[in-house]
Amino acid sequence: MASPESAVNGPTSSTAAASKSLRNAFGGVIAFIILVLIGVLAFSIRLFSVIKYESVIHEFDPYFNYRVTQFLSKNGIYDFWNWFDDRTWYPLGRVIGGTVYPGLTLTAGTIWKVVNSLNIPLSVETVCVFTAPIFSAFASWAAYLLTKEVKGPGAGLTAAALLAMVPSYISRSVAGSYDNEAVAIFALVFTFYLYIKTLNTGSLFYATLNALAYFYMVCSWGGYTFIINLIPMHVLLCIVTGRYSSRLYIAYAPLVVLGTLLASLVPVVGFNAVLTSEHFASFLVFIIIHVVALAYYIKGILSPKMFKVAVTLVVSVGLAVCCAVIAILIAVVASSPTKGWSGRSLTLLDPTYASKYIPIIASVSEHQPPTWPSYFMDINVLAFLVPAGIIACFMPLTDSSSFVILYIVTSVYFSGVMVRLMLVLAPAACILSGIALSEAFNVLTRSIKFQLPGIAGNPSIASEENGSSTVVAPNDIPKTEKTEEAAKEKPAKKNRKKEKENVEKKPTPSKTEKRLLVLPLEASVIAVLLLVLLGAFYVVHCVWAAAEAYSAPSIVLTSHSNDGGLHVFDDFREAYSWLSHNTDVDDKVASWWDYGYQTTAMANRTVLVDNNTWNNTHIATVGTAMSSPEKQAWEIFHSLDVKYVLVVFGGVVGYPSDDINKFLWMVRIGGGVFPHIKEPDYLRDGQYRIDAQATPTMLNCLMYKLSYFRFVETDGKGFDRVRRTEIGKKHFKLTHFEEVFTTHHWMVRIYKLKPQRNRIRGKTKKSKSSRSVSSKRDVRGKRNPWH
Amino acid sequence: MEASLRAHRPAALLIFAFLSLIAVSSSAAQEIQILNAERRIDLSSQVAIVFLTLKVENTGKAAASDVILAFPPTEADHLAEVKAQAASGKKRKKTYAHLIVEPTDVPDAPNGAKGFRVALLNPLSPGETSTIEVLYMLTHSMEPFPAEISQSDPQLVYYRDSAYILSPYRIKQQTTFIKTPSTNVQSFSRVEPTNRASMELKYGPYEDLPAYSYAPVLVHFENNNPFAVVEELVREVEISHWGNLQITEHYTLAHGGAKLKGVFSRVEYQSRPSASGVSSFKNLLARLPPRVHSVYYRDEIGNISSSRLRTDSRKSELEIEPRYPLFGGWKSTFIIGYGLPLEDFLFESTDGKRYLNFTFGCPLSGTVVDKLTVKVVLPEGSKDPTAIIPFPVEEHMETKYSYLDVVGRPVLVLEKKNVVPEHNIPFQVYYSFNPIFMLAEPLMLVSTVFFLFASCVAYLHIDISIRKG
């Protein structure tokens, strides 16, 4: 942006410098105001959930995070690290401090503590609800910084504005969605920014900051492995393409050393930071970069002839060493059953892996591959702008723009594997779309400006400000004029600031702008209008997505009745509230793992399994119990001290994600560990059905019975509104369970295990009766996995 | 059952007659006798409301300034409120004067009976008569029996009392009427003459009974009224001199009736509402002051959507439903909060002090509060709070830190047990307050922002680089 100053005819060089610096200052102020507004936008677009519903924690995982934060704020950090949670995974329990990514909870806990030390009585819940919107504002600022490093502040502002409202990110960071990703995306983008910044400046200060940002990312989310693989890939790319520099070394080597050290401080990562395959790429590249650095150094001190000799020597020795190292590595890796990779990582490399081997990962909807509509839904027009952005990044290709390209390519792949990782794609898409939009405006407005008489302004500044915000673009030309007038009136003072900005701007390429590309005036005007229209369409879509699609807290459901009234289905909380007030505090509640976090957080009751899903066998046991006949199920539950069984049933009001629809996963996961549960037993001709055609195994399993107990009495026919069919078995009695609570819309039903029946008729002797029980158990041994 | 009760009666009567013999001799300091006593016990809600009309005569030599009421210890524990008034004038032109009632020790009372002293307006000179009307209420005096019922059963309760009015004085003639909420009376003890006419039981008239006569009776009847018991209620009244009075009420609600045995079937509850869960309740009515705003109703896991607010110029009614219908033994907790315009409740007294005039009791109608805590949070910087309450309460001070407080707000905590709707009467809290304190927090914020800008300006003008370049 510095060079086209020469195009301005008239002012002497000194006034030109003064007006330029003032323009910079004004640009800085405007950019600052725009950034603040972007932050406000990012925050407020996520408040739809609070306005439309209420200030409440959403969904499942956020409830766990909320509970951990409550514990942290109540008991302090040391108790938090040592927290053994006996309310979950009964009877195993869970060591919370060592198995959670603590970044989110520590962040919210710190905010809560600071706010309360100022005597502002915000509850932990309020802080948790609003953590995600706050951090999405931070994330858009981080996106500004990153894109500014790559393509200048105009592109940065555009990217920040796009990221502030990208639906994919909104889906994970609306107010109340208190999940790891909410802070992790900020940490991800900020780490990338610091990496690029270090790469551009070669400053060790930024390199250290980068390691700290990486540490925060490791604290926050398991997705940190993306960083620790992407950056080495980029470093390797730079080396291979002959772009090695000392800046690259400074950007990379401290990150690996410090980052790995810091990462292993996080209990949940620990020695995984050096032991698992996810991290090996970084070490390999670490070795390579040192070899390359050594080679460059030696090249510098030796004569070319000597260097050739040295190369042959080193290559032969190095090859031998490398072979040895690789052999050792392979041996180490091969000794572990999953080749050192965790299940989720393997799913990323081989998308079919989970569905083949780990049903529990495959059963989660967010681990499924996305469909094409979901791309349109989640990143909308960015999908079309990204290719343009990639092209813009190639003109010219710098270290930083090649990084962005690498980022988008890998994240597109990952998002194709798991719908959840669309979240990683979103910032990349925003950055590239920001670059594309900014460049397009740059070219178009410059064409307009050169052809419009009377405005012989500075094209670069105009384009920059145009690029800052897509919507206000057409209004920018008068604003620029005003700025220039103002610039002439007042002399500049902030020399220091000017210098600073110049330093910052040095790495951004300025050569392209010399190559004036003038398009026809009409075409440019139309193109600008079309781009504005595209931006407007994006905004409309994002607001719609934020308001309608992603704001539902999922524990409260609403439906609009015909007369326009709003009907609220608050059954989940009704059930949890009932459990928390009317059962004993130490009672164990069995349910499918989806509801584990909510039960511990809202009902404060001990559960067998929860959304952490770390113990497949335990989940399979619950799955087996749910798919067993009543008696066997009672025995399994009884052996686990269960007092209440909770099922979610949507048949009365048509709530589709109920337990009957999830039931096949219970069968699959149960059958994976206890082979007597066979999926075909529950299917009639390969079809899953609950009507009269259903198999007897299906109609007699516990889940069916608990869901449909006395259901027929509601309408006389037993018509299930989710499956749109009449149920197969209508009248039956429960022998081992009794209904203790059903919510208003029948969505949650709670049953109590009946106490063990008294043994009568001649079995008076205790020893005899116990022997008969054990013999009975032996007979049944195959059916009940716990005996 | 009736038979067995009848068997008990003579024995008890004997004991009390014996005790009263001892009592009569010692309580002769004030020689008062009751010519006529009529007691009406209303059992149609969960609170036993008793109207007692006493015609008192001074038979002694000296003037009597007060009359003692006696209660058995079990009743005294459940006694929520005792009010007395003196009636004067003839039937048509009766005027009532409020009398002061306070607990007192009756040294010679048998079996730990508790006494309440009613101070007469004018001392009763010898030979004179006067009519006193007493109203008292007993909470938790009806015991569900059977203690556990199923969803379709009606709720039956026991009520225990004495056929004779417990009194430290000789009663010439007395009658007791017990009103039950329905005609379904399973059983009742007989102390002849005893009559039953549909919803009313009549014990008496009994002639000339000595002091401390006692004849236990037991009535077993159906009472399906909601036994809504607020086990604990914390009302926080926060005064902001910027114009708002914020009330936050934390409820722990329970159904104090017969416990639900085992199964709760939603299908029965929904399809046969008249026959299923008759003793349960699912909504409550909170009467709030007029001009109420920003009402919320939530519990610890979020908003409870089932509530309705109706406001008019004289009152506001908030109809709330707990998350689930409450059956016997079930509990629920919730919070109601609302704001009120300050000018309706805060006034300035003649001596320059300010006083808050607010209702004491629980706004939920038809409930009994076991423990009520009213916290009046005064603005930061206010001094010397004193409360004026027409009945005895425990009080102490606390400090609360709210938005940006430095020294904290003084909190006057008033605690009372056994609160019934009759306690919904105004009380006053006087305190002195200098309005300059209102500006403390805004000034603090302004100065913080000012210093922020000042430090920014300073930072930009100071060169802190080590080397001049």
mmCIF file of N, CA and C in Angstrom, chain A residues 46-131:
data_model
loop_
_atom_site.group_PDB
_atom_site.id
_atom_site.type_symbol
_atom_site.label_atom_id
_atom_site.label_comp_id
_atom_site.label_asym_id
_atom_site.label_seq_id
_atom_site.Cartn_x
_atom_site.Cartn_y
_atom_site.Cartn_z
ATOM 1 N N ARG A 46 -24.774 -14.100 18.710
ATOM 2 C CA ARG A 46 -24.881 -15.370 19.427
ATOM 3 C C ARG A 46 -25.851 -15.305 20.592
ATOM 4 N N LEU A 47 -26.506 -14.169 20.754
ATOM 5 C CA LEU A 47 -27.415 -14.038 21.886
ATOM 6 C C LEU A 47 -28.851 -14.425 21.542
ATOM 7 N N PHE A 48 -29.073 -14.834 20.288
ATOM 8 C CA PHE A 48 -30.429 -15.240 19.929
ATOM 9 C C PHE A 48 -30.962 -16.310 20.876
ATOM 10 N N SER A 49 -30.078 -17.206 21.270
ATOM 11 C CA SER A 49 -30.546 -18.302 22.121
ATOM 12 C C SER A 49 -31.030 -17.780 23.467
ATOM 13 N N VAL A 50 -30.362 -16.744 23.976
ATOM 14 C CA VAL A 50 -30.789 -16.191 25.265
ATOM 15 C C VAL A 50 -32.107 -15.443 25.101
ATOM 16 N N ILE A 51 -32.221 -14.732 23.984
ATOM 17 C CA ILE A 51 -33.433 -13.929 23.799
ATOM 18 C C ILE A 51 -34.616 -14.828 23.469
ATOM 19 N N LYS A 52 -34.395 -15.775 22.593
ATOM 20 C CA LYS A 52 -35.528 -16.613 22.189
ATOM 21 C C LYS A 52 -35.873 -17.661 23.236
ATOM 22 N N TYR A 53 -34.873 -18.155 23.928
ATOM 23 C CA TYR A 53 -35.150 -19.168 24.937
ATOM 24 C C TYR A 53 -34.839 -18.581 26.306
ATOM 25 N N GLU A 54 -33.689 -18.846 26.808
ATOM 26 C CA GLU A 54 -33.324 -18.312 28.109
ATOM 27 C C GLU A 54 -31.832 -18.476 28.287
ATOM 28 N N SER A 55 -31.325 -17.886 29.322
ATOM 29 C CA SER A 55 -29.900 -17.998 29.591
ATOM 30 C C SER A 55 -29.650 -19.322 30.284
ATOM 31 N N VAL A 56 -29.368 -20.324 29.502
ATOM 32 C CA VAL A 56 -29.225 -21.666 30.068
ATOM 33 C C VAL A 56 -28.143 -22.416 29.304
ATOM 34 N N ILE A 57 -27.523 -23.356 29.959
ATOM 35 C CA ILE A 57 -26.495 -24.170 29.310
ATOM 36 C C ILE A 57 -27.179 -25.112 28.321
ATOM 37 N N HIS A 58 -26.541 -25.321 27.179
ATOM 38 C CA HIS A 58 -27.167 -26.108 26.121
ATOM 39 C C HIS A 58 -26.704 -27.562 26.129
ATOM 40 N N GLU A 59 -27.474 -28.367 25.508
ATOM 41 C CA GLU A 59 -27.095 -29.709 25.086
ATOM 42 C C GLU A 59 -26.457 -30.573 26.175
ATOM 43 N N PHE A 60 -25.455 -31.350 25.787
ATOM 44 C CA PHE A 60 -24.952 -32.384 26.690
ATOM 45 C C PHE A 60 -23.577 -32.046 27.274
ATOM 46 N N ASP A 61 -22.571 -31.988 26.425
ATOM 47 C CA ASP A 61 -21.221 -31.738 26.927
ATOM 48 C C ASP A 61 -21.114 -30.434 27.724
ATOM 49 N N PRO A 62 -21.762 -29.363 27.266
ATOM 50 C CA PRO A 62 -21.664 -28.141 28.062
ATOM 51 C C PRO A 62 -22.126 -28.331 29.501
ATOM 52 N N TYR A 63 -23.030 -29.257 29.748
ATOM 53 C CA TYR A 63 -23.465 -29.466 31.122
ATOM 54 C C TYR A 63 -22.347 -30.031 31.977
ATOM 55 N N PHE A 64 -21.552 -30.888 31.346
ATOM 56 C CA PHE A 64 -20.399 -31.414 32.090
ATOM 57 C C PHE A 64 -19.415 -30.291 32.387
ATOM 58 N N ASN A 65 -19.114 -29.502 31.363
ATOM 59 C CA ASN A 65 -18.164 -28.402 31.561
ATOM 60 C C ASN A 65 -18.676 -27.457 32.627
ATOM 61 N N TYR A 66 -19.969 -27.239 32.620
ATOM 62 C CA TYR A 66 -20.584 -26.351 33.599
ATOM 63 C C TYR A 66 -20.404 -26.932 35.002
ATOM 64 N N ARG A 67 -20.625 -28.224 35.109
ATOM 65 C CA ARG A 67 -20.498 -28.856 36.418
ATOM 66 C C ARG A 67 -19.053 -28.784 36.909
ATOM 67 N N VAL A 68 -18.120 -29.007 36.002
ATOM 68 C CA VAL A 68 -16.708 -28.919 36.384
ATOM 69 C C VAL A 68 -16.369 -27.497 36.818
ATOM 70 N N THR A 69 -16.916 -26.522 36.084
ATOM 71 C CA THR A 69 -16.640 -25.131 36.449
ATOM 72 C C THR A 69 -17.216 -24.807 37.818
ATOM 73 N N GLN A 70 -18.393 -25.327 38.076
ATOM 74 C CA GLN A 70 -18.987 -25.117 39.402
ATOM 75 C C GLN A 70 -18.079 -25.686 40.477
ATOM 76 N N PHE A 71 -17.585 -26.886 40.204
ATOM 77 C CA PHE A 71 -16.689 -27.512 41.186
ATOM 78 C C PHE A 71 -15.446 -26.662 41.382
ATOM 79 N N LEU A 72 -14.911 -26.202 40.259
ATOM 80 C CA LEU A 72 -13.688 -25.396 40.316
ATOM 81 C C LEU A 72 -13.915 -24.117 41.110
ATOM 82 N N SER A 73 -15.042 -23.452 40.834
ATOM 83 C CA SER A 73 -15.263 -22.174 41.510
ATOM 84 C C SER A 73 -15.563 -22.385 42.989
ATOM 85 N N LYS A 74 -16.062 -23.554 43.327
ATOM 86 C CA LYS A 74 -16.414 -23.811 44.712
ATOM 87 C C LYS A 74 -15.206 -24.315 45.514
ATOM 88 N N ASN A 75 -14.420 -25.197 44.921
ATOM 89 C CA ASN A 75 -13.382 -25.878 45.692
ATOM 90 C C ASN A 75 -11.962 -25.445 45.376
ATOM 91 N N GLY A 76 -11.798 -24.645 44.329
ATOM 92 C CA GLY A 76 -10.452 -24.181 44.030
ATOM 93 C C GLY A 76 -9.690 -25.119 43.113
ATOM 94 N N ILE A 77 -8.563 -24.626 42.657
ATOM 95 C CA ILE A 77 -7.840 -25.299 41.582
ATOM 96 C C ILE A 77 -7.204 -26.607 42.042
ATOM 97 N N TYR A 78 -6.740 -26.683 43.275
ATOM 98 C CA TYR A 78 -6.030 -27.906 43.686
ATOM 99 C C TYR A 78 -6.997 -29.069 43.826
ATOM 100 N N ASP A 79 -8.166 -28.775 44.408
ATOM 101 C CA ASP A 79 -9.165 -29.837 44.484
ATOM 102 C C ASP A 79 -9.618 -30.247 43.104
ATOM 103 N N PHE A 80 -9.606 -29.279 42.199
ATOM 104 C CA PHE A 80 -10.035 -29.585 40.839
ATOM 105 C C PHE A 80 -9.079 -30.577 40.180
ATOM 106 N N TRP A 81 -7.783 -30.368 40.327
ATOM 107 C CA TRP A 81 -6.834 -31.312 39.718
ATOM 108 C C TRP A 81 -6.982 -32.702 40.324
ATOM 109 N N ASN A 82 -7.308 -32.747 41.602
ATOM 110 C CA ASN A 82 -7.375 -34.058 42.266
ATOM 111 C C ASN A 82 -8.787 -34.608 42.334
ATOM 112 N N TRP A 83 -9.673 -34.024 41.582
ATOM 113 C CA TRP A 83 -11.076 -34.412 41.721
ATOM 114 C C TRP A 83 -11.323 -35.809 41.177
ATOM 115 N N PHE A 84 -11.723 -36.677 42.071
ATOM 116 C CA PHE A 84 -12.217 -37.988 41.644
ATOM 117 C C PHE A 84 -13.728 -37.942 41.733
ATOM 118 N N ASP A 85 -14.365 -38.053 40.610
ATOM 119 C CA ASP A 85 -15.810 -37.885 40.559
ATOM 120 C C ASP A 85 -16.476 -39.250 40.745
ATOM 121 N N ASP A 86 -17.172 -39.420 41.861
ATOM 122 C CA ASP A 86 -17.839 -40.701 42.088
ATOM 123 C C ASP A 86 -19.302 -40.667 41.654
ATOM 124 N N ARG A 87 -19.720 -39.572 41.035
ATOM 125 C CA ARG A 87 -21.113 -39.470 40.617
ATOM 126 C C ARG A 87 -21.321 -40.040 39.222
ATOM 127 N N THR A 88 -20.279 -40.470 38.614
ATOM 128 C CA THR A 88 -20.420 -40.940 37.248
ATOM 129 C C THR A 88 -19.640 -42.237 37.082
ATOM 130 N N TRP A 89 -19.962 -42.958 36.043
ATOM 131 C CA TRP A 89 -19.308 -44.231 35.732
ATOM 132 C C TRP A 89 -19.318 -45.161 36.938
ATOM 133 N N TYR A 90 -20.433 -45.136 37.643
ATOM 134 C CA TYR A 90 -20.541 -46.010 38.795
ATOM 135 C C TYR A 90 -20.366 -47.460 38.356
ATOM 136 N N PRO A 91 -19.667 -48.319 39.001
ATOM 137 C CA PRO A 91 -18.897 -48.092 40.227
ATOM 138 C C PRO A 91 -17.444 -47.682 39.991
ATOM 139 N N LEU A 92 -17.097 -47.327 38.775
ATOM 140 C CA LEU A 92 -15.681 -47.048 38.511
ATOM 141 C C LEU A 92 -15.275 -45.647 38.936
ATOM 142 N N GLY A 93 -16.144 -44.691 38.655
ATOM 143 C CA GLY A 93 -15.778 -43.307 38.918
ATOM 144 C C GLY A 93 -14.877 -42.771 37.818
ATOM 145 N N ARG A 94 -14.561 -41.520 37.917
ATOM 146 C CA ARG A 94 -13.725 -40.916 36.884
ATOM 147 C C ARG A 94 -12.840 -39.867 37.526
ATOM 148 N N VAL A 95 -11.583 -39.873 37.144
ATOM 149 C CA VAL A 95 -10.670 -38.841 37.609
ATOM 150 C C VAL A 95 -10.848 -37.660 36.680
ATOM 151 N N ILE A 96 -11.532 -36.644 37.169
ATOM 152 C CA ILE A 96 -11.864 -35.538 36.269
ATOM 153 C C ILE A 96 -10.612 -34.727 35.934
ATOM 154 N N GLY A 97 -9.848 -34.370 36.972
ATOM 155 C CA GLY A 97 -8.705 -33.484 36.752
ATOM 156 C C GLY A 97 -7.745 -34.007 35.698
ATOM 157 N N GLY A 98 -7.596 -35.330 35.618
ATOM 158 C CA GLY A 98 -6.637 -35.884 34.682
ATOM 159 C C GLY A 98 -7.224 -36.252 33.341
ATOM 160 N N THR A 99 -8.526 -36.093 33.168
ATOM 161 C CA THR A 99 -9.123 -36.539 31.907
ATOM 162 C C THR A 99 -9.882 -35.449 31.173
ATOM 163 N N VAL A 100 -9.833 -34.238 31.662
ATOM 164 C CA VAL A 100 -10.497 -33.175 30.902
ATOM 165 C C VAL A 100 -9.458 -32.228 30.332
ATOM 166 N N TYR A 101 -9.839 -31.590 29.233
ATOM 167 C CA TYR A 101 -9.055 -30.467 28.750
ATOM 168 C C TYR A 101 -9.477 -29.270 29.583
ATOM 169 N N PRO A 102 -8.602 -28.768 30.437
ATOM 170 C CA PRO A 102 -9.061 -27.806 31.447
ATOM 171 C C PRO A 102 -9.172 -26.369 30.958
ATOM 172 N N GLY A 103 -8.793 -26.115 29.709
ATOM 173 C CA GLY A 103 -8.724 -24.727 29.247
ATOM 174 C C GLY A 103 -10.013 -23.961 29.438
ATOM 175 N N LEU A 104 -11.101 -24.560 28.988
ATOM 176 C CA LEU A 104 -12.383 -23.870 29.037
ATOM 177 C C LEU A 104 -12.794 -23.587 30.472
ATOM 178 N N THR A 105 -12.732 -24.618 31.310
ATOM 179 C CA THR A 105 -13.204 -24.426 32.680
ATOM 180 C C THR A 105 -12.303 -23.453 33.429
ATOM 181 N N LEU A 106 -10.999 -23.536 33.177
ATOM 182 C CA LEU A 106 -10.113 -22.591 33.856
ATOM 183 C C LEU A 106 -10.385 -21.172 33.388
ATOM 184 N N THR A 107 -10.657 -21.029 32.091
ATOM 185 C CA THR A 107 -10.954 -19.694 31.575
ATOM 186 C C THR A 107 -12.190 -19.125 32.243
ATOM 187 N N ALA A 108 -13.275 -19.909 32.208
ATOM 188 C CA ALA A 108 -14.520 -19.408 32.782
ATOM 189 C C ALA A 108 -14.379 -19.222 34.287
ATOM 190 N N GLY A 109 -13.665 -20.141 34.923
ATOM 191 C CA GLY A 109 -13.470 -20.014 36.365
ATOM 192 C C GLY A 109 -12.705 -18.743 36.711
ATOM 193 N N THR A 110 -11.709 -18.426 35.879
ATOM 194 C CA THR A 110 -10.948 -17.201 36.126
ATOM 195 C C THR A 110 -11.819 -15.974 35.935
ATOM 196 N N ILE A 111 -12.600 -15.980 34.855
ATOM 197 C CA ILE A 111 -13.489 -14.837 34.608
ATOM 198 C C ILE A 111 -14.415 -14.662 35.809
ATOM 199 N N TRP A 112 -14.954 -15.786 36.259
ATOM 200 C CA TRP A 112 -15.901 -15.729 37.390
ATOM 201 C C TRP A 112 -15.217 -15.148 38.621
ATOM 202 N N LYS A 113 -13.997 -15.587 38.846
ATOM 203 C CA LYS A 113 -13.301 -15.138 40.040
ATOM 204 C C LYS A 113 -12.994 -13.642 39.971
ATOM 205 N N VAL A 114 -12.553 -13.211 38.810
ATOM 206 C CA VAL A 114 -12.229 -11.784 38.650
ATOM 207 C C VAL A 114 -13.484 -10.944 38.861
ATOM 208 N N VAL A 115 -14.561 -11.365 38.212
ATOM 209 C CA VAL A 115 -15.808 -10.605 38.294
ATOM 210 C C VAL A 115 -16.312 -10.562 39.733
ATOM 211 N N ASN A 116 -16.192 -11.682 40.428
ATOM 212 C CA ASN A 116 -16.698 -11.709 41.788
ATOM 213 C C ASN A 116 -15.793 -10.970 42.758
ATOM 214 N N SER A 117 -14.506 -10.916 42.430
ATOM 215 C CA SER A 117 -13.638 -10.151 43.318
ATOM 216 C C SER A 117 -13.915 -8.662 43.180
ATOM 217 N N LEU A 118 -14.545 -8.262 42.073
ATOM 218 C CA LEU A 118 -14.987 -6.876 41.930
ATOM 219 C C LEU A 118 -16.383 -6.683 42.513
ATOM 220 N N ASN A 119 -16.863 -7.697 43.232
ATOM 221 C CA ASN A 119 -18.191 -7.651 43.836
ATOM 222 C C ASN A 119 -19.301 -7.490 42.806
ATOM 223 N N ILE A 120 -19.120 -8.093 41.665
ATOM 224 C CA ILE A 120 -20.216 -8.138 40.702
ATOM 225 C C ILE A 120 -20.789 -9.543 40.787
ATOM 226 N N PRO A 121 -21.955 -9.687 41.364
ATOM 227 C CA PRO A 121 -22.431 -11.037 41.690
ATOM 228 C C PRO A 121 -22.998 -11.773 40.488
ATOM 229 N N LEU A 122 -22.141 -12.186 39.573
ATOM 230 C CA LEU A 122 -22.594 -13.015 38.464
ATOM 231 C C LEU A 122 -22.496 -14.471 38.904
ATOM 232 N N SER A 123 -23.480 -15.249 38.522
ATOM 233 C CA SER A 123 -23.413 -16.657 38.877
ATOM 234 C C SER A 123 -22.471 -17.378 37.924
ATOM 235 N N VAL A 124 -22.011 -18.541 38.347
ATOM 236 C CA VAL A 124 -21.145 -19.343 37.489
ATOM 237 C C VAL A 124 -21.857 -19.640 36.176
ATOM 238 N N GLU A 125 -23.153 -19.886 36.278
ATOM 239 C CA GLU A 125 -23.914 -20.236 35.084
ATOM 240 C C GLU A 125 -23.873 -19.083 34.074
ATOM 241 N N THR A 126 -24.078 -17.873 34.551
ATOM 242 C CA THR A 126 -24.075 -16.725 33.634
ATOM 243 C C THR A 126 -22.723 -16.604 32.945
ATOM 244 N N VAL A 127 -21.666 -16.749 33.723
ATOM 245 C CA VAL A 127 -20.337 -16.649 33.134
ATOM 246 C C VAL A 127 -20.161 -17.732 32.076
ATOM 247 N N CYS A 128 -20.595 -18.949 32.389
ATOM 248 C CA CYS A 128 -20.445 -20.052 31.442
ATOM 249 C C CYS A 128 -21.246 -19.789 30.176
ATOM 250 N N VAL A 129 -22.448 -19.267 30.349
ATOM 251 C CA VAL A 129 -23.303 -19.045 29.181
ATOM 252 C C VAL A 129 -22.644 -18.060 28.227
ATOM 253 N N PHE A 130 -22.005 -17.031 28.779
ATOM 254 C CA PHE A 130 -21.500 -15.985 27.899
ATOM 255 C C PHE A 130 -20.025 -16.129 27.556
ATOM 256 N N THR A 131 -19.385 -17.202 27.999
ATOM 257 C CA THR A 131 -17.978 -17.404 27.642
ATOM 258 C C THR A 131 -17.817 -17.579 26.133
#
